[in-house]
């Protein structure tokens, strides 16, 4: 038997629950491993005769299983069964619906608000205190830290051939970019997180700037997040530098060390005028002066040009996303869809971020170095730097390169697309999986706010990396249309006329959308990959069979010295 406090579930019930959960549980790539359900995932309780108020199919009776990782529902009165599989960490709020005196069908139960655009409603019987039990279990395991429990990622026993924690090694990534060089160096001043507790241990800074210079600059930047290099252009040596706002304040304070430091960045590749992209609207940047922040004024930074990108803060973004959720779930109102979407302002925010990233990429591509920041330099700043680097560097558009980009610009430096059909090695499914596991708490990849806290909690040794799972099944995330183009810079069109809502994420829970688009697209991906591999194999067999006696070769002709595999790399299928 499996025991959890006062709840004892017999073995045959555990097995029955395991069979149900196995239908949706991911399978590890390691052949010696069992499915994901192990001792780390244990059944807390099973409930029958629960009614799920499905927004698409009406009231459905079925069974609910709650483990310390997920809520799982399977209907038993329709065929095919309706299944819900919700990692508990995806739950944002649990509320009781109705009371003991409630009358009316399905008026008593639970409302569950999820972080993945879903709202779930369950109706229960009023007798037997079943709602109280479910509420307490969900509340306990959906918010484990509040109840003195470990996050699930620390309990997971998943095993993979590759350790995903090794996908990003800062020094290796900087070497790939051609660093260090005679203008830029790698410093270990933050090795113990003493300079900045939200920055990584390894930073790239101007060669002319000493560690003591860095300490003085840190006193004038919010949260001590000094300007450091994110990316360098191999040909023109222009750089993308990220940081936080200067601490100018209402009195207009200046810091000669900070001013000189930005000038050293400008001089590194001979940029005539350093462009500083402030992600905020101008009025917000001015308002930040009241709390000690501010921006780089022309009088102090005479060799710099300041550009405001008008991207709103996280509070405005959250409100916009809330409005978007209201119009996409549970149902989409076709008659007023365009006006409803416009009222959320979501695509306007996307357009501003995309437009800002294009400006950054274009400036660097033309040979000018840039500095990017917002207030604290980890929300809008990371959006702009990572998107610009996606446009500039084709390595980040590969499956592994994209993982490095997320680890580097978002995870390592701390944090509180539109398609191009042949430019990215990975497909849409990868983005959805990453977003889902941002909340699932199954992996340690996105836990905590910065590298210092992750190190303090020993994430690399105590949890599994998301990249371990993804790279164990990399073919599922490959774009069959991908074409390698090492030097191409992408310039998407940041126009409202060309932007579309990401339907396969925001409206994916609507069964009509799933039936029409999701499954056929994934199936088509797999078919194209299989067909490509088939053609490559046939070509390789033909090339291997060539010899001097072949009737297709004349007496004066000789076979190419290029190996079959080398020649295959030039093959382009018609897909």
XYZ file of C-alpha atoms in Angstrom:
575
model
C 0.000 0.000 0.000
C 1.014 3.606 -0.546
C 0.499 5.783 2.498
C 0.084 9.541 2.543
C -0.770 10.817 6.036
C -4.248 9.420 6.778
C -4.908 8.223 3.226
C -4.164 4.609 2.380
C -4.761 3.375 -1.130
C -4.586 -0.331 -1.860
C -2.148 -1.643 -4.434
C -4.748 -2.648 -6.997
C -6.208 0.869 -6.935
C -2.753 2.334 -7.441
C -2.244 0.065 -10.434
C -5.615 1.026 -11.861
C -4.760 4.686 -11.453
C -1.335 4.115 -12.945
C -2.865 2.573 -16.062
C -5.051 5.635 -16.507
C -2.216 8.054 -15.884
C 0.083 6.113 -18.182
C -2.146 6.929 -21.108
C -0.973 10.512 -20.947
C 2.293 10.262 -19.047
C 5.414 10.920 -21.132
C 7.720 7.978 -21.740
C 11.430 8.397 -21.175
C 13.900 7.638 -23.930
C 15.900 5.302 -21.711
C 14.767 1.778 -22.584
C 15.700 0.561 -19.128
C 13.424 3.109 -17.496
C 9.780 2.613 -16.676
C 7.219 5.248 -17.493
C 7.245 8.531 -15.651
C 5.034 7.239 -12.830
C 7.463 6.058 -10.159
C 7.747 6.349 -6.428
C 8.191 10.096 -6.837
C 4.634 10.315 -8.194
C 2.194 8.824 -5.750
C -1.570 8.734 -5.706
C -3.100 10.969 -3.073
C -6.707 10.038 -3.770
C -9.148 8.918 -6.442
C -12.695 10.252 -6.733
C -15.529 8.815 -8.784
C -18.795 10.357 -9.937
C -17.220 13.761 -10.373
C -18.861 16.008 -12.963
C -16.623 18.112 -15.192
C -18.509 21.107 -16.600
C -16.904 20.998 -20.036
C -17.406 24.266 -21.964
C -17.484 22.326 -25.233
C -19.412 19.109 -24.408
C -21.477 20.020 -21.358
C -21.591 18.164 -18.028
C -19.481 14.979 -18.114
C -19.406 12.377 -15.353
C -16.106 10.651 -14.682
C -13.265 9.939 -12.286
C -10.639 12.299 -10.908
C -7.218 11.138 -9.780
C -4.969 13.510 -7.869
C -1.276 12.750 -7.429
C 1.397 14.974 -5.999
C 2.127 16.050 -9.602
C -1.111 16.191 -11.581
C -4.879 16.258 -11.671
C -6.212 13.677 -14.099
C -9.850 13.384 -15.208
C -11.355 10.786 -17.551
C -15.033 10.849 -18.506
C -16.955 7.576 -18.504
C -20.187 8.483 -20.279
C -18.959 9.535 -23.746
C -16.856 7.857 -26.422
C -14.138 8.820 -26.995
C -13.461 9.791 -23.407
C -12.736 13.395 -22.539
C -9.418 13.590 -20.700
C -7.912 16.374 -18.631
C -4.266 16.172 -17.607
C -3.219 19.168 -15.547
C 0.150 19.469 -13.762
C -0.735 20.923 -10.374
C 1.856 23.702 -10.635
C -0.086 24.986 -13.650
C -2.935 25.875 -11.278
C -2.999 29.543 -10.336
C -6.110 29.635 -8.189
C -8.603 27.176 -6.613
C -11.988 28.505 -5.462
C -15.068 26.902 -3.977
C -18.247 27.204 -6.020
C -21.563 27.366 -4.191
C -22.282 26.496 -0.563
C -24.094 23.988 1.619
C -27.426 25.628 0.855
C -26.856 25.863 -2.897
C -29.676 24.540 -5.036
C -29.708 23.755 -8.710
C -27.914 21.244 -10.863
C -24.105 21.311 -10.707
C -24.068 24.457 -8.555
C -21.728 23.062 -5.898
C -18.087 22.326 -6.611
C -14.725 23.876 -7.493
C -13.460 26.511 -9.928
C -9.834 26.044 -10.978
C -7.952 28.806 -12.827
C -4.877 27.617 -14.738
C -1.849 29.502 -16.020
C -2.157 27.900 -19.481
C -5.332 29.761 -20.557
C -7.757 27.178 -19.097
C -10.482 27.483 -16.458
C -11.812 24.185 -15.105
C -15.062 23.673 -13.226
C -16.040 20.512 -11.347
C -19.393 19.789 -9.727
C -19.521 17.486 -6.687
C -22.075 16.005 -4.346
C -22.793 18.135 -1.299
C -22.703 15.239 1.121
C -19.572 13.445 2.294
C -17.226 16.453 2.392
C -15.736 15.390 -0.959
C -15.193 19.002 -2.017
C -13.269 19.777 1.145
C -10.935 16.828 0.558
C -10.243 17.737 -3.077
C -9.807 21.420 -2.265
C -7.292 20.689 0.484
C -5.313 18.243 -1.698
C -5.176 20.610 -4.657
C -4.278 23.560 -2.481
C -1.547 21.563 -0.754
C 0.179 20.193 -3.854
C -0.483 23.073 -6.242
C 1.250 25.420 -3.778
C 3.791 23.142 -2.083
C 6.151 25.831 -0.770
C 3.320 27.414 1.233
C 2.796 24.047 2.923
C 6.427 23.266 3.672
C 6.694 20.712 0.853
C 9.393 20.286 -1.755
C 8.784 21.412 -5.311
C 8.029 18.396 -7.482
C 11.148 18.900 -9.619
C 13.245 17.892 -6.595
C 11.315 14.604 -6.308
C 11.471 13.576 -9.957
C 13.515 10.466 -10.738
C 13.467 10.694 -14.536
C 16.599 9.446 -16.276
C 17.881 10.485 -19.684
C 20.978 9.642 -21.660
C 22.022 13.286 -21.920
C 22.334 15.679 -18.997
C 20.497 18.766 -20.186
C 22.166 20.916 -17.544
C 25.301 20.792 -19.685
C 23.638 22.253 -22.781
C 24.879 25.747 -21.906
C 28.444 26.392 -20.836
C 29.063 30.165 -20.811
C 32.743 30.066 -21.755
C 32.060 27.681 -24.664
C 29.297 29.941 -25.954
C 31.495 33.042 -25.733
C 34.285 31.190 -27.543
C 31.831 30.321 -30.310
C 31.288 34.050 -30.704
C 35.062 34.636 -30.898
C 35.568 35.834 -27.330
C 37.660 36.817 -25.491
C 39.652 39.045 -27.844
C 41.793 42.177 -27.607
C 38.717 44.339 -26.877
C 36.634 42.106 -24.605
C 37.496 39.857 -21.674
C 35.740 37.318 -19.478
C 35.698 38.337 -15.828
C 35.014 36.175 -12.775
C 34.376 39.136 -10.490
C 30.862 37.821 -9.828
C 31.998 34.272 -9.028
C 30.435 34.477 -5.546
C 27.581 36.756 -6.691
C 29.089 39.614 -4.686
C 28.944 42.194 -7.493
C 25.371 41.403 -8.547
C 23.311 38.617 -6.987
C 21.016 38.324 -10.039
C 23.796 38.083 -12.661
C 25.666 34.906 -13.674
C 29.196 34.195 -12.432
C 30.916 34.713 -15.799
C 30.571 38.091 -17.506
C 32.079 39.608 -20.658
C 33.208 43.219 -20.222
C 35.480 45.690 -22.075
C 39.149 44.769 -21.890
C 40.005 48.316 -20.797
C 37.640 48.171 -17.797
C 39.220 46.867 -14.599
C 37.297 44.935 -11.958
C 37.463 47.991 -9.746
C 35.842 50.015 -12.535
C 33.037 47.453 -12.627
C 32.427 47.823 -8.900
C 32.105 51.590 -9.224
C 29.728 51.267 -12.191
C 27.604 48.773 -10.219
C 26.817 51.453 -7.627
C 25.088 53.520 -10.318
C 22.987 50.790 -11.946
C 19.706 49.404 -10.576
C 20.277 46.133 -8.674
C 23.959 46.487 -9.665
C 23.142 45.060 -13.101
C 26.044 46.657 -14.978
C 26.323 46.787 -18.791
C 27.746 43.431 -19.987
C 28.092 41.861 -23.427
C 25.395 39.494 -24.697
C 26.496 39.054 -28.322
C 29.189 40.226 -30.728
C 29.044 40.417 -34.534
C 31.971 38.392 -35.901
C 32.605 40.632 -38.903
C 32.061 44.210 -37.741
C 32.613 43.548 -33.994
C 29.487 45.522 -33.022
C 27.999 44.276 -29.757
C 24.686 43.911 -27.931
C 25.133 44.972 -24.314
C 22.436 44.584 -21.656
C 22.001 46.229 -18.254
C 19.510 48.001 -15.969
C 18.587 51.696 -15.701
C 21.035 54.247 -14.260
C 20.256 55.595 -10.782
C 19.849 59.209 -11.847
C 16.994 60.159 -9.525
C 15.087 63.436 -9.329
C 18.275 65.417 -8.691
C 19.854 64.247 -11.956
C 22.875 62.544 -10.401
C 25.859 61.683 -12.602
C 28.528 59.027 -12.360
C 31.763 59.621 -14.276
C 32.722 55.945 -14.069
C 29.447 54.870 -15.696
C 29.771 57.527 -18.402
C 33.339 56.500 -19.182
C 32.393 52.804 -19.141
C 29.756 53.277 -21.853
C 32.267 55.253 -23.884
C 34.744 52.356 -23.648
C 32.001 50.081 -25.026
C 31.493 52.517 -27.907
C 35.222 52.687 -28.659
C 35.653 48.913 -28.782
C 34.689 48.763 -32.467
C 34.887 52.456 -33.326
C 31.148 53.109 -33.200
C 30.661 56.868 -33.825
C 27.672 57.092 -31.478
C 26.513 54.394 -29.060
C 22.775 53.721 -29.337
C 20.997 53.105 -26.029
C 17.622 51.393 -26.470
C 15.425 52.033 -23.443
C 12.513 49.588 -23.707
C 10.184 51.799 -21.655
C 7.837 54.547 -22.801
C 9.462 57.963 -22.265
C 6.897 58.980 -19.634
C 7.589 55.824 -17.591
C 11.331 56.397 -17.678
C 10.816 59.957 -16.406
C 8.475 58.685 -13.681
C 11.144 56.195 -12.548
C 13.282 59.156 -11.510
C 10.944 59.609 -8.566
C 11.994 56.211 -7.226
C 15.707 56.789 -7.825
C 15.927 55.406 -11.375
C 15.968 57.223 -14.685
C 17.745 57.225 -18.028
C 20.956 58.372 -19.749
C 20.652 62.101 -20.437
C 22.308 63.792 -23.417
C 24.329 66.117 -21.219
C 26.041 63.258 -19.378
C 26.356 60.722 -22.202
C 27.392 62.962 -25.096
C 28.584 60.131 -27.357
C 25.351 58.196 -27.007
C 21.922 58.376 -28.614
C 18.899 57.418 -26.482
C 15.892 55.750 -28.139
C 12.694 54.889 -26.225
C 10.839 51.829 -27.574
C 7.484 52.408 -25.802
C 7.105 48.831 -24.513
C 4.856 48.735 -21.463
C 5.716 47.059 -18.165
C 4.738 43.599 -16.964
C 1.583 44.846 -15.215
C 0.163 46.205 -18.463
C 1.164 42.995 -20.259
C -0.594 40.833 -17.651
C -3.797 42.824 -17.942
C -3.644 42.495 -21.736
C -3.114 38.739 -21.421
C -6.061 38.489 -19.018
C -8.285 40.181 -21.588
C -6.963 37.839 -24.268
C -7.821 34.829 -22.125
C -11.367 36.118 -21.723
C -11.949 36.120 -25.484
C -10.260 32.804 -26.360
C -11.508 30.563 -23.542
C -13.769 28.791 -23.370
C -15.352 29.930 -26.627
C -14.355 32.227 -29.462
C -17.075 34.655 -30.510
C -16.750 34.648 -34.277
C -19.027 37.645 -34.933
C -16.867 40.133 -33.012
C -13.515 38.355 -33.085
C -11.421 41.100 -34.691
C -12.777 43.911 -32.529
C -12.455 41.765 -29.393
C -8.855 40.902 -30.230
C -8.049 44.545 -30.899
C -9.486 45.551 -27.519
C -6.959 43.330 -25.708
C -4.017 45.273 -27.257
C -2.059 41.996 -27.188
C -0.870 42.163 -30.797
C 0.083 45.815 -30.307
C 2.426 44.782 -27.494
C 3.873 41.989 -29.640
C 4.385 44.467 -32.472
C 6.276 46.899 -30.229
C 8.600 44.189 -28.887
C 9.223 42.847 -32.391
C 9.793 46.327 -33.809
C 12.276 47.127 -31.045
C 14.206 43.907 -31.640
C 14.376 44.675 -35.366
C 15.872 48.093 -34.606
C 18.496 46.486 -32.372
C 19.381 43.848 -34.975
C 19.518 46.386 -37.809
C 21.774 48.747 -35.876
C 24.226 45.953 -34.962
C 24.168 44.513 -38.464
C 25.167 47.935 -39.812
C 28.195 48.026 -37.499
C 27.042 50.079 -34.505
C 27.117 48.787 -30.936
C 24.000 49.053 -28.779
C 23.014 49.006 -25.106
C 19.590 47.619 -24.157
C 17.800 48.078 -20.852
C 14.416 48.670 -19.235
C 14.014 49.265 -15.493
C 15.818 46.338 -13.902
C 16.943 44.747 -17.158
C 15.383 41.307 -17.084
C 11.894 41.307 -18.649
C 11.676 43.589 -21.680
C 15.468 43.618 -21.949
C 15.646 39.845 -22.397
C 12.804 39.949 -24.936
C 14.685 42.476 -27.053
C 18.174 40.950 -26.818
C 17.053 37.362 -27.423
C 14.823 38.261 -30.397
C 17.576 40.401 -31.929
C 20.066 37.558 -31.482
C 17.605 35.147 -33.135
C 17.503 37.455 -36.145
C 21.272 37.998 -36.287
C 22.710 34.570 -35.450
C 21.482 31.424 -37.239
C 23.010 29.247 -34.495
C 20.225 30.325 -32.159
C 17.698 29.156 -34.742
C 18.834 25.545 -34.361
C 17.300 23.192 -31.808
C 20.275 23.243 -29.450
C 21.188 26.850 -30.160
C 17.714 27.956 -29.093
C 18.163 26.093 -25.822
C 21.440 27.947 -25.291
C 19.725 31.262 -26.028
C 17.033 30.660 -23.407
C 19.570 29.494 -20.841
C 21.793 32.494 -21.541
C 19.482 35.474 -21.975
C 16.576 34.432 -19.745
C 17.677 31.894 -17.155
C 21.311 32.836 -16.556
C 20.765 36.614 -16.530
C 17.576 36.334 -14.490
C 13.890 36.865 -15.262
C 10.708 37.734 -12.875
C 7.427 34.613 -32.561
C 6.246 34.729 -35.470
C 7.233 32.024 -38.008
C 9.835 31.871 -40.667
C 9.201 28.492 -42.340
C 12.773 27.540 -43.367
C 14.905 29.582 -40.968
C 14.371 27.621 -37.746
C 15.496 24.053 -37.128
C 12.823 23.594 -34.463
C 9.057 23.557 -34.852
C 6.076 25.094 -33.093
C 5.705 22.116 -30.792
C 9.006 22.944 -29.075
C 7.739 26.412 -28.129
C 4.503 24.987 -26.716
C 6.365 22.331 -24.702
C 8.726 24.954 -23.271
C 5.815 27.186 -22.273
C 3.967 24.270 -20.678
C 6.974 23.243 -18.613
C 7.578 26.840 -17.613
C 4.723 26.147 -15.171
C 4.702 22.355 -14.717
C 7.432 22.169 -12.034
C 8.464 18.803 -13.484
C 11.929 20.100 -14.384
C 14.315 22.420 -12.589
C 15.112 24.540 -15.663
C 12.795 27.474 -14.896
C 12.759 27.346 -11.105
C 13.752 30.466 -9.137
C 14.637 33.931 -10.408
C 18.398 33.905 -10.902
C 21.537 31.779 -11.032
C 22.655 32.470 -7.457
C 19.418 31.072 -5.975
C 19.567 28.085 -8.310
C 23.106 27.341 -7.174
C 22.085 27.691 -3.528
C 19.373 25.083 -4.102
C 21.707 22.772 -6.094
C 19.304 22.494 -9.041
C 21.874 20.916 -11.356
C 22.362 17.930 -9.065
C 18.903 17.631 -7.513
C 16.586 18.206 -10.484
C 16.285 17.173 -14.130
C 16.732 19.667 -16.968
C 13.968 20.144 -19.533
C 16.596 19.897 -22.270
C 17.321 16.293 -21.222
C 13.776 15.311 -22.210
C 13.703 17.386 -25.389
C 17.068 16.183 -26.699
C 16.148 12.561 -25.947
C 13.381 12.898 -28.541
C 14.753 15.672 -30.729
C 13.098 14.396 -33.926
C 9.711 15.411 -32.493
C 10.817 19.030 -32.444
C 12.535 19.279 -35.845
C 11.233 21.470 -38.669
C 11.498 19.470 -41.934
C 11.589 22.696 -43.957
C 14.742 23.972 -42.224
C 17.507 25.236 -44.496
C 20.956 26.072 -43.113
C 21.897 29.694 -43.830
C 24.839 30.702 -41.674
C 25.029 34.436 -42.445
C 21.444 35.415 -43.148
C 19.883 38.093 -40.937
C 16.124 37.797 -40.465
C 14.044 40.935 -40.683
C 10.403 40.112 -39.889
C 7.739 42.659 -40.755
C 6.584 44.331 -37.527
C 3.252 45.494 -38.882
C -0.212 44.913 -37.435
C -1.335 43.830 -40.911
C 1.068 40.890 -40.774
C 0.702 39.831 -37.142
C -1.601 36.982 -36.195
C -2.607 35.497 -32.864
C -0.739 32.273 -32.026
C -3.815 30.076 -32.317
C -2.051 26.793 -31.611
C -1.132 28.028 -28.146
C -3.813 30.471 -27.061
C -6.824 28.589 -28.469
C -5.454 25.040 -28.406
C -7.909 23.831 -25.741
C -10.824 24.314 -28.094
C -11.392 20.794 -29.532
C -12.435 22.212 -32.892
C -9.079 23.958 -33.244
C -7.199 20.814 -32.227
C -9.098 18.641 -34.699
C -8.597 21.068 -37.561
C -4.969 21.997 -37.123
C -2.830 20.493 -34.409
C -2.834 16.769 -35.137
C -2.568 17.038 -38.952
C 0.326 19.496 -38.633
C 2.299 17.261 -36.303
C 1.509 14.242 -38.482
C 2.652 16.120 -41.564
C 5.930 17.025 -39.851
C 6.615 13.378 -39.119
C 5.669 12.262 -42.633
C 7.997 14.814 -44.209
C 10.881 13.860 -41.938
C 10.404 10.171 -42.711
C 10.199 10.868 -46.447
C 13.324 13.022 -46.339
C 15.258 10.296 -44.533
C 14.006 7.765 -47.057
C 15.259 9.834 -50.002
C 18.611 10.470 -48.346
C 19.049 6.757 -47.663
C 18.246 5.849 -51.278
C 20.651 8.461 -52.581
C 23.377 7.237 -50.283
C 22.838 3.648 -51.460
C 23.083 4.750 -55.083
C 26.272 6.681 -54.466
C 27.833 3.821 -52.531
C 27.113 1.470 -55.417
C 29.048 3.601 -57.926
C 32.345 2.121 -59.176
C 34.714 2.610 -62.159
C 33.078 -0.207 -64.124
C 29.668 1.441 -64.027
C 28.217 1.759 -67.570
C 27.358 5.391 -66.787
C 31.062 6.294 -66.579
C 33.098 6.811 -69.725
C 36.756 5.753 -70.045
C 37.831 9.310 -69.408
C 35.597 9.980 -66.407
C 36.378 9.195 -62.812
C 34.170 9.008 -59.763
C 34.125 12.052 -57.517
C 36.455 11.926 -54.538
C 33.731 13.432 -52.405
C 32.265 10.911 -50.012
C 28.564 10.044 -50.279
C 27.845 11.698 -46.950
C 29.594 14.893 -48.038
C 27.569 15.003 -51.212
C 24.360 14.335 -49.335
C 24.824 17.511 -47.335
C 24.123 19.458 -50.530
C 20.856 17.635 -51.143
C 17.730 19.790 -50.914
C 14.425 17.952 -50.927
C 11.483 19.666 -52.643
C 9.676 20.193 -49.343
